[in-house]
Each structure stands twice: as C-alpha cells, then as structure tokens.
mmCIF file of C-alpha atoms in Angstrom:
data_model
loop_
_atom_site.group_PDB
_atom_site.id
_atom_site.type_symbol
_atom_site.label_atom_id
_atom_site.label_comp_id
_atom_site.label_asym_id
_atom_site.label_seq_id
_atom_site.Cartn_x
_atom_site.Cartn_y
_atom_site.Cartn_z
ATOM 1 C CA MET A 1 37.711 9.859 12.103
ATOM 2 C CA VAL A 2 39.228 6.233 13.517
ATOM 3 C CA LEU A 3 43.159 6.727 13.882
ATOM 4 C CA PHE A 4 43.896 3.605 15.385
ATOM 5 C CA LYS A 5 41.828 0.394 14.702
ATOM 6 C CA LYS A 6 41.767 -1.924 17.711
ATOM 7 C CA LYS A 7 43.160 -5.686 16.677
ATOM 8 C CA GLU A 8 40.473 -7.900 16.835
ATOM 9 C CA ASP A 9 41.553 -10.839 15.099
ATOM 10 C CA LYS A 10 43.850 -13.377 16.741
ATOM 11 C CA LYS A 11 47.146 -14.043 15.552
ATOM 12 C CA GLU A 12 48.122 -17.536 15.368
ATOM 13 C CA LYS A 13 51.196 -18.532 16.962
ATOM 14 C CA THR A 14 54.348 -19.301 14.983
ATOM 15 C CA ARG A 15 56.147 -22.597 14.830
ATOM 16 C CA ALA A 16 59.090 -21.023 17.284
ATOM 17 C CA GLU A 17 56.609 -19.816 19.871
ATOM 18 C CA LYS A 18 54.930 -23.111 20.078
ATOM 19 C CA ILE A 19 58.424 -24.902 20.440
ATOM 20 C CA ALA A 20 59.442 -22.185 23.241
ATOM 21 C CA GLU A 21 55.974 -23.164 25.022
ATOM 22 C CA ALA A 22 56.795 -26.915 24.712
ATOM 23 C CA LEU A 23 60.124 -26.427 25.998
ATOM 24 C CA ILE A 24 59.056 -24.512 28.927
ATOM 25 C CA ASP A 25 56.803 -27.082 29.903
ATOM 26 C CA LYS A 26 59.434 -29.500 29.873
ATOM 27 C CA VAL A 27 62.753 -28.274 30.793
ATOM 28 C CA GLY A 28 61.392 -24.933 32.691
ATOM 29 C CA LYS A 29 61.661 -20.994 31.862
ATOM 30 C CA GLU A 30 64.961 -20.260 33.081
ATOM 31 C CA LYS A 31 66.886 -23.430 31.415
ATOM 32 C CA VAL A 32 65.285 -22.257 28.109
ATOM 33 C CA ASP A 33 66.556 -18.475 28.793
ATOM 34 C CA ASP A 34 69.826 -19.906 29.594
ATOM 35 C CA GLU A 35 70.258 -22.151 26.654
ATOM 36 C CA ALA A 36 68.964 -19.299 24.012
ATOM 37 C CA THR A 37 71.241 -16.760 25.811
ATOM 38 C CA LYS A 38 73.990 -19.465 25.110
ATOM 39 C CA LEU A 39 73.070 -19.882 21.460
ATOM 40 C CA TYR A 40 73.048 -16.125 21.195
ATOM 41 C CA PHE A 41 76.232 -15.350 22.049
ATOM 42 C CA GLN A 42 77.439 -18.319 19.874
ATOM 43 C CA GLY A 43 76.196 -16.315 16.947
ATOM 44 C CA VAL A 44 73.011 -17.727 16.684
ATOM 45 C CA ARG A 45 70.712 -14.366 16.462
ATOM 46 C CA ASP A 46 67.397 -15.752 14.958
ATOM 47 C CA PHE A 47 64.607 -16.763 17.509
ATOM 48 C CA ASP A 48 63.431 -19.280 15.337
ATOM 49 C CA GLU A 49 66.685 -20.913 14.825
ATOM 50 C CA GLN A 50 67.160 -21.168 18.331
ATOM 51 C CA MET A 51 64.117 -22.908 18.797
ATOM 52 C CA GLU A 52 64.598 -25.065 16.326
ATOM 53 C CA ILE A 53 68.350 -26.317 17.626
ATOM 54 C CA LEU A 54 67.207 -26.605 21.284
ATOM 55 C CA ALA A 55 63.842 -28.496 20.090
ATOM 56 C CA LYS A 56 66.293 -30.949 18.577
ATOM 57 C CA LYS A 57 68.320 -31.119 21.735
ATOM 58 C CA TYR A 58 65.370 -31.833 24.187
ATOM 59 C CA GLY A 59 63.430 -34.026 21.792
ATOM 60 C CA VAL A 60 60.380 -31.630 21.406
ATOM 61 C CA GLU A 61 58.355 -32.244 18.259
ATOM 62 C CA ILE A 62 55.955 -29.806 16.843
ATOM 63 C CA SER A 63 53.694 -30.469 13.964
#
C-alpha cells in the first residue's frame, strides 16, 4: 500500500516567480527582499502583486 506518492512532474514556475528571478538578477536579492518587505508593511500582502509592482518599478518585463 502506497501512502505517499513521490512527485515526479516538474511544476512550471509562476509569473511572479519568473519576475522575482529577473529582479534578483537585475538588482540583487537583498534589494528585492527590502522592497518586498516595504510593500508588505504598506499593506500589499500578495506575493504576485508585490512582484508586479516591483517589475514595473525596475522595468522588468516577463512574457
């Protein structure tokens, strides 16, 4: 009897994850963390929304 099945399929990255990677490459991890933290304390709790705002701010475009 199998209780837990090992996940074999790779999950596709979300748009927000792709934006986060591009932002980290462009401005650095610490800067992205700081900016996301500021947005969090300004009331933007959603990760996807935070990444969209930061993408516009730093001119990062993901298709």
